[in-house]
PDB file of N, CA and C in Angstrom:
ATOM      1  N   UNK A  20      -5.679 145.983 100.134  1.00 92.00           N
ATOM      2  CA  UNK A  20      -5.148 147.330  99.771  1.00 92.00           C
ATOM      3  C   UNK A  20      -5.049 148.172 100.874  1.00 92.00           C
ATOM      4  N   UNK A  21      -3.837 148.861 101.101  1.00 90.00           N
ATOM      5  CA  UNK A  21      -3.638 149.814 101.990  1.00 90.00           C
ATOM      6  C   UNK A  21      -3.883 151.017 101.503  1.00 90.00           C
ATOM      7  N   UNK A  22      -4.953 151.752 102.104  1.00 86.00           N
ATOM      8  CA  UNK A  22      -5.299 153.097 101.607  1.00 86.00           C
ATOM      9  C   UNK A  22      -5.151 154.128 102.524  1.00 86.00           C
ATOM     10  N   UNK A  23      -5.280 155.332 102.023  1.00 82.00           N
ATOM     11  CA  UNK A  23      -5.097 156.628 103.010  1.00 82.00           C
ATOM     12  C   UNK A  23      -6.181 156.838 104.049  1.00 82.00           C
ATOM     13  N   UNK A  24      -5.922 157.200 105.022  1.00 77.00           N
ATOM     14  CA  UNK A  24      -6.874 157.526 106.205  1.00 77.00           C
ATOM     15  C   UNK A  24      -7.821 156.474 106.390  1.00 77.00           C
ATOM     16  N   UNK A  25      -9.180 156.655 106.083  1.00 78.00           N
ATOM     17  CA  UNK A  25     -10.210 155.875 106.589  1.00 78.00           C
ATOM     18  C   UNK A  25     -10.582 154.984 105.388  1.00 78.00           C
ATOM     19  N   UNK A  26      -9.785 154.800 104.435  1.00 79.00           N
ATOM     20  CA  UNK A  26     -10.131 153.864 103.363  1.00 79.00           C
ATOM     21  C   UNK A  26     -10.356 154.693 102.015  1.00 79.00           C
ATOM     22  N   UNK A  27      -9.625 155.743 101.956  1.00 83.00           N
ATOM     23  CA  UNK A  27      -9.641 156.676 100.802  1.00 83.00           C
ATOM     24  C   UNK A  27      -8.973 156.166  99.714  1.00 83.00           C
ATOM     25  N   UNK A  28      -9.590 155.818  98.659  1.00 87.00           N
ATOM     26  CA  UNK A  28      -8.900 155.275  97.301  1.00 87.00           C
ATOM     27  C   UNK A  28      -9.291 156.125  96.177  1.00 87.00           C
ATOM     28  N   UNK A  29      -8.439 156.469  95.181  1.00 87.00           N
ATOM     29  CA  UNK A  29      -8.742 157.364  94.190  1.00 87.00           C
ATOM     30  C   UNK A  29      -9.878 156.815  93.319  1.00 87.00           C
ATOM     31  N   UNK A  30     -10.761 157.602  92.792  1.00 87.00           N
ATOM     32  CA  UNK A  30     -11.707 157.036  91.904  1.00 87.00           C
ATOM     33  C   UNK A  30     -11.153 156.614  90.676  1.00 87.00           C
ATOM     34  N   UNK A  31      -9.851 156.972  90.393  1.00 92.00           N
ATOM     35  CA  UNK A  31      -9.263 156.555  89.068  1.00 92.00           C
ATOM     36  C   UNK A  31      -9.263 155.052  89.237  1.00 92.00           C
ATOM     37  N   UNK A  32      -9.213 154.400  90.297  1.00 92.00           N
ATOM     38  CA  UNK A  32      -9.098 153.131  90.420  1.00 92.00           C
ATOM     39  C   UNK A  32     -10.463 152.232  90.347  1.00 92.00           C
ATOM     40  N   UNK A  33     -11.445 153.008  90.243  1.00 92.00           N
ATOM     41  CA  UNK A  33     -12.729 152.437  90.301  1.00 92.00           C
ATOM     42  C   UNK A  33     -13.138 151.537  89.004  1.00 92.00           C
ATOM     43  N   UNK A  34     -12.671 151.877  87.916  1.00 94.00           N
ATOM     44  CA  UNK A  34     -12.811 151.006  86.949  1.00 94.00           C
ATOM     45  C   UNK A  34     -12.056 149.606  87.005  1.00 94.00           C
ATOM     46  N   UNK A  35     -11.069 149.631  87.796  1.00 95.00           N
ATOM     47  CA  UNK A  35     -10.262 148.423  88.082  1.00 95.00           C
ATOM     48  C   UNK A  35     -10.887 147.552  89.101  1.00 95.00           C
ATOM     49  N   UNK A  36     -11.492 148.458  90.117  1.00 94.00           N
ATOM     50  CA  UNK A  36     -12.323 147.689  91.112  1.00 94.00           C
ATOM     51  C   UNK A  36     -13.619 147.099  90.614  1.00 94.00           C
ATOM     52  N   UNK A  37     -14.179 147.803  89.701  1.00 95.00           N
ATOM     53  CA  UNK A  37     -15.340 147.140  88.914  1.00 95.00           C
ATOM     54  C   UNK A  37     -15.098 146.074  88.226  1.00 95.00           C
ATOM     55  N   UNK A  38     -13.964 146.020  87.579  1.00 97.00           N
ATOM     56  CA  UNK A  38     -13.709 144.779  86.747  1.00 97.00           C
ATOM     57  C   UNK A  38     -13.314 143.512  87.860  1.00 97.00           C
ATOM     58  N   UNK A  39     -12.790 143.778  88.911  1.00 96.00           N
ATOM     59  CA  UNK A  39     -12.494 142.659  89.884  1.00 96.00           C
ATOM     60  C   UNK A  39     -13.859 142.238  90.476  1.00 96.00           C
ATOM     61  N   UNK A  40     -14.717 143.208  90.730  1.00 94.00           N
ATOM     62  CA  UNK A  40     -16.130 142.750  91.357  1.00 94.00           C
ATOM     63  C   UNK A  40     -16.817 142.009  90.339  1.00 94.00           C
ATOM     64  N   UNK A  41     -16.633 142.348  89.053  1.00 95.00           N
ATOM     65  CA  UNK A  41     -17.426 141.708  88.008  1.00 95.00           C
ATOM     66  C   UNK A  41     -16.869 140.286  87.989  1.00 95.00           C
ATOM     67  N   UNK A  42     -15.690 140.034  88.313  1.00 94.00           N
ATOM     68  CA  UNK A  42     -15.072 138.735  88.305  1.00 94.00           C
ATOM     69  C   UNK A  42     -15.032 138.021  89.597  1.00 94.00           C
ATOM     70  N   UNK A  43     -15.726 138.641  90.499  1.00 91.00           N
ATOM     71  CA  UNK A  43     -16.021 138.150  92.068  1.00 91.00           C
ATOM     72  C   UNK A  43     -14.603 137.938  92.549  1.00 91.00           C
ATOM     73  N   UNK A  44     -13.727 138.948  92.414  1.00 93.00           N
ATOM     74  CA  UNK A  44     -12.473 138.870  93.284  1.00 93.00           C
ATOM     75  C   UNK A  44     -12.567 140.051  94.109  1.00 93.00           C
ATOM     76  N   UNK A  45     -12.604 139.564  95.552  1.00 94.00           N
ATOM     77  CA  UNK A  45     -12.769 140.537  96.541  1.00 94.00           C
ATOM     78  C   UNK A  45     -11.650 141.422  96.865  1.00 94.00           C
ATOM     79  N   UNK A  46     -11.990 142.789  97.143  1.00 94.00           N
ATOM     80  CA  UNK A  46     -10.835 143.689  97.550  1.00 94.00           C
ATOM     81  C   UNK A  46     -11.045 144.041  99.000  1.00 94.00           C
ATOM     82  N   UNK A  47     -10.069 144.012  99.868  1.00 94.00           N
ATOM     83  CA  UNK A  47     -10.140 144.428 101.161  1.00 94.00           C
ATOM     84  C   UNK A  47      -9.287 145.638 101.196  1.00 94.00           C
ATOM     85  N   UNK A  48      -9.901 146.701 101.920  1.00 93.00           N
ATOM     86  CA  UNK A  48      -9.164 148.114 101.932  1.00 93.00           C
ATOM     87  C   UNK A  48      -9.043 148.156 103.234  1.00 93.00           C
ATOM     88  N   UNK A  49      -7.792 148.407 103.670  1.00 91.00           N
ATOM     89  CA  UNK A  49      -7.387 148.685 105.060  1.00 91.00           C
ATOM     90  C   UNK A  49      -6.713 150.070 105.255  1.00 91.00           C
ATOM     91  N   UNK A  50      -6.383 150.557 106.272  1.00 87.00           N
ATOM     92  CA  UNK A  50      -5.588 151.736 106.289  1.00 87.00           C
ATOM     93  C   UNK A  50      -4.157 151.653 106.492  1.00 87.00           C
ATOM     94  N   UNK A  51      -3.444 152.563 106.294  1.00 86.00           N
ATOM     95  CA  UNK A  51      -1.951 152.502 106.322  1.00 86.00           C
ATOM     96  C   UNK A  51      -1.662 153.191 107.763  1.00 86.00           C
ATOM     97  N   UNK A  52      -2.574 153.813 108.336  1.00 82.00           N
ATOM     98  CA  UNK A  52      -2.531 154.650 109.535  1.00 82.00           C
ATOM     99  C   UNK A  52      -2.396 153.656 110.777  1.00 82.00           C
ATOM    100  N   UNK A  53      -1.275 153.617 111.595  1.00 80.00           N
ATOM    101  CA  UNK A  53      -1.200 152.834 112.872  1.00 80.00           C
ATOM    102  C   UNK A  53      -2.483 152.929 113.844  1.00 80.00           C
ATOM    103  N   UNK A  54      -3.007 151.890 114.158  1.00 81.00           N
ATOM    104  CA  UNK A  54      -4.343 152.038 115.077  1.00 81.00           C
ATOM    105  C   UNK A  54      -5.477 152.905 114.498  1.00 81.00           C
ATOM    106  N   UNK A  55      -5.427 152.896 113.005  1.00 82.00           N
ATOM    107  CA  UNK A  55      -6.512 153.544 112.334  1.00 82.00           C
ATOM    108  C   UNK A  55      -7.586 152.360 112.036  1.00 82.00           C
ATOM    109  N   UNK A  56      -8.633 152.886 111.239  1.00 86.00           N
ATOM    110  CA  UNK A  56      -9.476 151.927 110.642  1.00 86.00           C
ATOM    111  C   UNK A  56     -10.123 152.384 109.549  1.00 86.00           C
ATOM    112  N   UNK A  57     -10.475 151.504 108.519  1.00 86.00           N
ATOM    113  CA  UNK A  57     -11.272 151.860 107.249  1.00 86.00           C
ATOM    114  C   UNK A  57     -12.575 151.380 107.494  1.00 86.00           C
ATOM    115  N   UNK A  58     -13.451 152.449 107.270  1.00 81.00           N
ATOM    116  CA  UNK A  58     -14.892 152.268 107.429  1.00 81.00           C
ATOM    117  C   UNK A  58     -15.736 152.694 106.369  1.00 81.00           C
ATOM    118  N   UNK A  59     -15.249 153.482 105.362  1.00 84.00           N
ATOM    119  CA  UNK A  59     -15.784 154.036 104.248  1.00 84.00           C
ATOM    120  C   UNK A  59     -16.996 154.986 104.568  1.00 84.00           C
ATOM    121  N   UNK A  60     -17.136 155.592 105.754  1.00 80.00           N
ATOM    122  CA  UNK A  60     -18.199 156.346 106.185  1.00 80.00           C
ATOM    123  C   UNK A  60     -17.702 157.856 106.481  1.00 80.00           C
ATOM    124  N   UNK A  61     -16.208 158.066 106.364  1.00 81.00           N
ATOM    125  CA  UNK A  61     -15.796 159.276 106.802  1.00 81.00           C
ATOM    126  C   UNK A  61     -15.705 160.110 105.480  1.00 81.00           C
ATOM    127  N   UNK A  62     -15.150 159.851 104.596  1.00 81.00           N
ATOM    128  CA  UNK A  62     -14.840 160.909 103.459  1.00 81.00           C
ATOM    129  C   UNK A  62     -15.460 160.218 102.167  1.00 81.00           C
ATOM    130  N   UNK A  63     -15.711 161.117 101.218  1.00 83.00           N
ATOM    131  CA  UNK A  63     -16.361 160.832 100.041  1.00 83.00           C
ATOM    132  C   UNK A  63     -15.822 159.641  99.188  1.00 83.00           C
ATOM    133  N   UNK A  64     -14.350 159.501  99.012  1.00 81.00           N
ATOM    134  CA  UNK A  64     -13.743 158.423  98.103  1.00 81.00           C
ATOM    135  C   UNK A  64     -14.267 156.971  98.817  1.00 81.00           C
ATOM    136  N   UNK A  65     -14.330 156.843 100.146  1.00 82.00           N
ATOM    137  CA  UNK A  65     -14.731 155.752 100.823  1.00 82.00           C
ATOM    138  C   UNK A  65     -16.178 155.448 100.694  1.00 82.00           C
ATOM    139  N   UNK A  66     -16.999 156.626 100.743  1.00 86.00           N
ATOM    140  CA  UNK A  66     -18.460 156.534 100.640  1.00 86.00           C
ATOM    141  C   UNK A  66     -18.858 156.021  99.138  1.00 86.00           C
ATOM    142  N   UNK A  67     -18.297 156.445  98.211  1.00 85.00           N
ATOM    143  CA  UNK A  67     -18.292 155.861  96.761  1.00 85.00           C
ATOM    144  C   UNK A  67     -18.004 154.366  96.606  1.00 85.00           C
ATOM    145  N   UNK A  68     -17.057 153.919  97.320  1.00 86.00           N
ATOM    146  CA  UNK A  68     -16.649 152.510  97.190  1.00 86.00           C
ATOM    147  C   UNK A  68     -17.912 151.851  97.936  1.00 86.00           C
ATOM    148  N   UNK A  69     -18.402 152.373  99.122  1.00 86.00           N
ATOM    149  CA  UNK A  69     -19.379 151.650  99.713  1.00 86.00           C
ATOM    150  C   UNK A  69     -20.652 151.708  98.940  1.00 86.00           C
ATOM    151  N   UNK A  70     -20.986 152.853  98.488  1.00 89.00           N
ATOM    152  CA  UNK A  70     -22.200 152.830  97.610  1.00 89.00           C
ATOM    153  C   UNK A  70     -22.281 151.913  96.348  1.00 89.00           C
ATOM    154  N   UNK A  71     -21.090 151.872  95.882  1.00 89.00           N
ATOM    155  CA  UNK A  71     -21.031 150.903  94.550  1.00 89.00           C
ATOM    156  C   UNK A  71     -20.482 149.374  95.058  1.00 89.00           C
ATOM    157  N   UNK A  72     -20.384 149.073  96.267  1.00 89.00           N
ATOM    158  CA  UNK A  72     -19.971 147.976  96.880  1.00 89.00           C
ATOM    159  C   UNK A  72     -18.750 147.298  96.204  1.00 89.00           C
ATOM    160  N   UNK A  73     -17.751 148.250  95.957  1.00 91.00           N
ATOM    161  CA  UNK A  73     -16.538 147.859  94.991  1.00 91.00           C
ATOM    162  C   UNK A  73     -15.566 147.162  95.964  1.00 91.00           C
ATOM    163  N   UNK A  74     -15.627 147.405  97.238  1.00 92.00           N
ATOM    164  CA  UNK A  74     -14.558 146.900  98.140  1.00 92.00           C
ATOM    165  C   UNK A  74     -15.082 146.650  99.582  1.00 92.00           C
ATOM    166  N   UNK A  75     -14.458 145.856 100.234  1.00 92.00           N
ATOM    167  CA  UNK A  75     -14.771 145.391 101.621  1.00 92.00           C
ATOM    168  C   UNK A  75     -13.920 146.131 102.708  1.00 92.00           C
ATOM    169  N   UNK A  76     -14.512 147.046 103.557  1.00 92.00           N
ATOM    170  CA  UNK A  76     -13.703 147.669 104.586  1.00 92.00           C
ATOM    171  C   UNK A  76     -13.099 146.752 105.576  1.00 92.00           C
ATOM    172  N   UNK A  77     -11.879 146.869 105.968  1.00 91.00           N
ATOM    173  CA  UNK A  77     -11.244 146.013 106.882  1.00 91.00           C
ATOM    174  C   UNK A  77     -11.596 146.472 108.361  1.00 91.00           C
ATOM    175  N   UNK A  78     -11.961 147.561 108.379  1.00 91.00           N
ATOM    176  CA  UNK A  78     -12.346 148.355 109.703  1.00 91.00           C
ATOM    177  C   UNK A  78     -10.907 148.438 110.511  1.00 91.00           C
ATOM    178  N   UNK A  79     -10.867 147.854 111.712  1.00 91.00           N
ATOM    179  CA  UNK A  79      -9.773 147.890 112.493  1.00 91.00           C
ATOM    180  C   UNK A  79      -9.006 146.467 112.519  1.00 91.00           C
ATOM    181  N   UNK A  80      -9.315 145.630 111.683  1.00 92.00           N
ATOM    182  CA  UNK A  80      -8.729 144.324 111.652  1.00 92.00           C
ATOM    183  C   UNK A  80      -7.194 144.306 111.595  1.00 92.00           C
ATOM    184  N   UNK A  81      -6.453 143.549 112.112  1.00 91.00           N
ATOM    185  CA  UNK A  81      -5.050 143.452 111.816  1.00 91.00           C
ATOM    186  C   UNK A  81      -4.872 142.855 110.528  1.00 91.00           C
ATOM    187  N   UNK A  82      -3.705 143.022 109.891  1.00 90.00           N
ATOM    188  CA  UNK A  82      -3.295 142.559 108.787  1.00 90.00           C
ATOM    189  C   UNK A  82      -3.331 140.953 108.801  1.00 90.00           C
ATOM    190  N   UNK A  83      -3.031 140.395 109.774  1.00 93.00           N
ATOM    191  CA  UNK A  83      -2.869 138.860 110.070  1.00 93.00           C
ATOM    192  C   UNK A  83      -4.296 138.514 110.108  1.00 93.00           C
ATOM    193  N   UNK A  84      -5.426 139.216 110.658  1.00 93.00           N
ATOM    194  CA  UNK A  84      -6.745 138.730 110.851  1.00 93.00           C
ATOM    195  C   UNK A  84      -7.330 138.816 109.340  1.00 93.00           C
ATOM    196  N   UNK A  85      -7.130 139.860 108.710  1.00 94.00           N
ATOM    197  CA  UNK A  85      -7.630 140.048 107.450  1.00 94.00           C
ATOM    198  C   UNK A  85      -7.150 138.861 106.495  1.00 94.00           C
ATOM    199  N   UNK A  86      -5.854 138.491 106.534  1.00 95.00           N
ATOM    200  CA  UNK A  86      -5.142 137.504 105.627  1.00 95.00           C
ATOM    201  C   UNK A  86      -5.749 136.128 106.089  1.00 95.00           C
ATOM    202  N   UNK A  87      -5.935 135.914 107.325  1.00 95.00           N
ATOM    203  CA  UNK A  87      -6.438 134.652 107.693  1.00 95.00           C
ATOM    204  C   UNK A  87      -8.002 134.524 107.292  1.00 95.00           C
ATOM    205  N   UNK A  88      -8.632 135.373 107.729  1.00 95.00           N
ATOM    206  CA  UNK A  88     -10.078 135.370 107.228  1.00 95.00           C
ATOM    207  C   UNK A  88     -10.479 135.258 105.962  1.00 95.00           C
ATOM    208  N   UNK A  89      -9.652 135.933 105.058  1.00 95.00           N
ATOM    209  CA  UNK A  89      -9.885 135.941 103.653  1.00 95.00           C
ATOM    210  C   UNK A  89      -9.449 134.623 102.941  1.00 95.00           C
ATOM    211  N   UNK A  90      -8.216 134.042 103.435  1.00 94.00           N
ATOM    212  CA  UNK A  90      -7.709 132.800 102.958  1.00 94.00           C
ATOM    213  C   UNK A  90      -8.867 131.650 103.286  1.00 94.00           C
ATOM    214  N   UNK A  91      -9.434 131.786 104.685  1.00 92.00           N
ATOM    215  CA  UNK A  91     -10.449 130.669 104.971  1.00 92.00           C
ATOM    216  C   UNK A  91     -11.614 130.949 104.030  1.00 92.00           C
ATOM    217  N   UNK A  92     -12.133 132.193 103.819  1.00 93.00           N
ATOM    218  CA  UNK A  92     -13.385 132.329 103.089  1.00 93.00           C
ATOM    219  C   UNK A  92     -13.197 131.893 101.590  1.00 93.00           C
ATOM    220  N   UNK A  93     -12.017 132.158 101.059  1.00 92.00           N
ATOM    221  CA  UNK A  93     -11.686 131.721  99.634  1.00 92.00           C
ATOM    222  C   UNK A  93     -11.741 130.393  99.607  1.00 92.00           C
ATOM    223  N   UNK A  94     -11.164 129.491 100.542  1.00 91.00           N
ATOM    224  CA  UNK A  94     -11.107 128.188 100.573  1.00 91.00           C
ATOM    225  C   UNK A  94     -12.589 127.546 100.620  1.00 91.00           C
ATOM    226  N   UNK A  95     -13.531 128.389 101.357  1.00 88.00           N
ATOM    227  CA  UNK A  95     -14.960 128.005 101.491  1.00 88.00           C
ATOM    228  C   UNK A  95     -15.623 128.246 100.157  1.00 88.00           C
ATOM    229  N   UNK A  96     -15.191 129.236  99.557  1.00 84.00           N
ATOM    230  CA  UNK A  96     -15.767 129.580  98.325  1.00 84.00           C
ATOM    231  C   UNK A  96     -15.529 128.473  97.155  1.00 84.00           C
ATOM    232  N   UNK A  97     -14.422 128.009  97.295  1.00 79.00           N
ATOM    233  CA  UNK A  97     -13.917 126.984  96.482  1.00 79.00           C
ATOM    234  C   UNK A  97     -14.592 125.714  96.634  1.00 79.00           C
ATOM    235  N   UNK A  98     -14.714 125.386  97.909  1.00 79.00           N
ATOM    236  CA  UNK A  98     -15.374 124.135  98.362  1.00 79.00           C
ATOM    237  C   UNK A  98     -16.832 123.862  98.464  1.00 79.00           C
ATOM    238  N   UNK A  99     -17.374 125.077  98.970  1.00 76.00           N
ATOM    239  CA  UNK A  99     -18.782 125.106  99.347  1.00 76.00           C
ATOM    240  C   UNK A  99     -19.522 125.903  98.334  1.00 76.00           C
ATOM    241  N   UNK A 100     -18.853 126.437  97.411  1.00 79.00           N
ATOM    242  CA  UNK A 100     -19.678 127.624  96.406  1.00 79.00           C
ATOM    243  C   UNK A 100     -20.149 128.814  97.252  1.00 79.00           C
ATOM    244  N   UNK A 101     -19.416 129.418  97.981  1.00 87.00           N
ATOM    245  CA  UNK A 101     -19.621 130.659  98.654  1.00 87.00           C
ATOM    246  C   UNK A 101     -19.662 131.681  97.616  1.00 87.00           C
ATOM    247  N   UNK A 102     -20.510 132.539  97.731  1.00 88.00           N
ATOM    248  CA  UNK A 102     -20.771 133.569  96.795  1.00 88.00           C
ATOM    249  C   UNK A 102     -19.930 134.877  97.118  1.00 88.00           C
ATOM    250  N   UNK A 103     -19.708 135.792  96.196  1.00 89.00           N
ATOM    251  CA  UNK A 103     -18.984 137.021  96.290  1.00 89.00           C
ATOM    252  C   UNK A 103     -19.651 137.725  97.504  1.00 89.00           C
ATOM    253  N   UNK A 104     -21.027 137.750  97.406  1.00 91.00           N
ATOM    254  CA  UNK A 104     -21.684 138.527  98.443  1.00 91.00           C
ATOM    255  C   UNK A 104     -21.614 137.918  99.846  1.00 91.00           C
ATOM    256  N   UNK A 105     -21.340 136.558  99.845  1.00 93.00           N
ATOM    257  CA  UNK A 105     -21.222 135.911 101.206  1.00 93.00           C
ATOM    258  C   UNK A 105     -19.895 136.356 101.745  1.00 93.00           C
ATOM    259  N   UNK A 106     -18.882 136.465 100.852  1.00 93.00           N
ATOM    260  CA  UNK A 106     -17.469 136.823 101.302  1.00 93.00           C
ATOM    261  C   UNK A 106     -17.467 138.266 101.880  1.00 93.00           C
ATOM    262  N   UNK A 107     -18.103 139.203 101.218  1.00 92.00           N
ATOM    263  CA  UNK A 107     -18.374 140.445 101.694  1.00 92.00           C
ATOM    264  C   UNK A 107     -19.011 140.488 102.975  1.00 92.00           C
ATOM    265  N   UNK A 108     -20.012 139.825 103.108  1.00 93.00           N
ATOM    266  CA  UNK A 108     -20.693 139.667 104.347  1.00 93.00           C
ATOM    267  C   UNK A 108     -19.800 139.147 105.618  1.00 93.00           C
ATOM    268  N   UNK A 109     -19.332 138.014 105.275  1.00 94.00           N
ATOM    269  CA  UNK A 109     -18.523 137.351 106.380  1.00 94.00           C
ATOM    270  C   UNK A 109     -17.170 138.302 106.673  1.00 94.00           C
ATOM    271  N   UNK A 110     -16.628 138.964 105.769  1.00 93.00           N
ATOM    272  CA  UNK A 110     -15.366 139.498 105.991  1.00 93.00           C
ATOM    273  C   UNK A 110     -15.692 140.648 107.269  1.00 93.00           C
ATOM    274  N   UNK A 111     -16.779 141.299 107.176  1.00 91.00           N
ATOM    275  CA  UNK A 111     -17.107 142.299 108.300  1.00 91.00           C
ATOM    276  C   UNK A 111     -17.784 141.675 109.395  1.00 91.00           C
ATOM    277  N   UNK A 112     -18.039 140.461 109.389  1.00 92.00           N
ATOM    278  CA  UNK A 112     -18.623 139.725 110.340  1.00 92.00           C
ATOM    279  C   UNK A 112     -17.590 139.511 111.576  1.00 92.00           C
ATOM    280  N   UNK A 113     -17.753 140.093 112.955  1.00 91.00           N
ATOM    281  CA  UNK A 113     -16.707 139.947 113.993  1.00 91.00           C
ATOM    282  C   UNK A 113     -17.118 138.486 114.345  1.00 91.00           C
ATOM    283  N   UNK A 114     -16.073 137.565 114.211  1.00 89.00           N
ATOM    284  CA  UNK A 114     -16.088 136.119 114.780  1.00 89.00           C
ATOM    285  C   UNK A 114     -15.645 136.033 116.051  1.00 89.00           C
ATOM    286  N   UNK A 115     -14.165 136.496 116.387  1.00 89.00           N
ATOM    287  CA  UNK A 115     -13.530 136.373 117.687  1.00 89.00           C
ATOM    288  C   UNK A 115     -13.102 137.625 118.159  1.00 89.00           C
ATOM    289  N   UNK A 116     -13.649 138.732 118.066  1.00 89.00           N
ATOM    290  CA  UNK A 116     -13.130 139.920 118.530  1.00 89.00           C
ATOM    291  C   UNK A 116     -12.052 140.721 117.631  1.00 89.00           C
ATOM    292  N   UNK A 117     -12.145 140.290 116.373  1.00 91.00           N
ATOM    293  CA  UNK A 117     -11.207 141.006 115.567  1.00 91.00           C
ATOM    294  C   UNK A 117     -11.497 142.248 115.050  1.00 91.00           C
ATOM    295  N   UNK A 118     -12.787 142.746 115.171  1.00 90.00           N
ATOM    296  CA  UNK A 118     -13.263 143.946 114.519  1.00 90.00           C
ATOM    297  C   UNK A 118     -13.815 144.764 115.929  1.00 90.00           C
ATOM    298  N   UNK A 119     -12.948 145.640 116.418  1.00 86.00           N
ATOM    299  CA  UNK A 119     -13.611 146.376 117.712  1.00 86.00           C
ATOM    300  C   UNK A 119     -14.236 147.576 117.355  1.00 86.00           C
ATOM    301  N   UNK A 120     -14.078 148.264 116.139  1.00 78.00           N
ATOM    302  CA  UNK A 120     -14.631 149.403 115.833  1.00 78.00           C
ATOM    303  C   UNK A 120     -16.209 149.154 115.489  1.00 78.00           C
ATOM    304  N   UNK A 121     -16.746 147.913 115.152  1.00 64.00           N
ATOM    305  CA  UNK A 121     -18.097 147.841 114.846  1.00 64.00           C
ATOM    306  C   UNK A 121     -18.912 147.971 116.135  1.00 64.00           C
ATOM    307  N   UNK A 122     -18.443 147.555 117.238  1.00 61.00           N
ATOM    308  CA  UNK A 122     -19.095 147.877 118.547  1.00 61.00           C
ATOM    309  C   UNK A 122     -19.329 149.414 118.654  1.00 61.00           C
ATOM    310  N   UNK A 123     -18.284 150.126 118.251  1.00 59.00           N
ATOM    311  CA  UNK A 123     -18.322 151.577 118.626  1.00 59.00           C
ATOM    312  C   UNK A 123     -19.388 152.275 117.465  1.00 59.00           C
ATOM    313  N   UNK A 124     -19.330 151.658 116.363  1.00 56.00           N
ATOM    314  CA  UNK A 124     -20.386 152.333 115.252  1.00 56.00           C
ATOM    315  C   UNK A 124     -21.742 152.005 115.591  1.00 56.00           C
ATOM    316  N   UNK A 125     -22.048 150.815 116.391  1.00 57.00           N
ATOM    317  CA  UNK A 125     -23.463 150.504 116.608  1.00 57.00           C
ATOM    318  C   UNK A 125     -23.856 151.342 117.752  1.00 57.00           C
ATOM    319  N   UNK A 126     -22.938 151.942 118.651  1.00 52.00           N
ATOM    320  CA  UNK A 126     -23.642 152.683 119.740  1.00 52.00           C
ATOM    321  C   UNK A 126     -24.121 154.001 119.412  1.00 52.00           C
TER     322      UNK A 126
END
């Protein structure tokens, strides 16, 4: 889902997000801003998503990286019984330098 700013999604969508979470369908939230990142720490709408664990921030991953990583993880879920929580954790795990902003957040 391409959101505003740093991952701002209207709270009107939270019931739909909760339904998807209950059915273990991951939602990746990215930003529409060029060279931006979604990290759910900047504004209240993103913070609410993080608190309820309704979506996964894409940080500064490219659309191609997000798509490839999610497709691979969904295949693992099917074949190896990867859980929804595993997908959430692995989507924000920097494997090959696709998430640069995490290094900045840790400093």
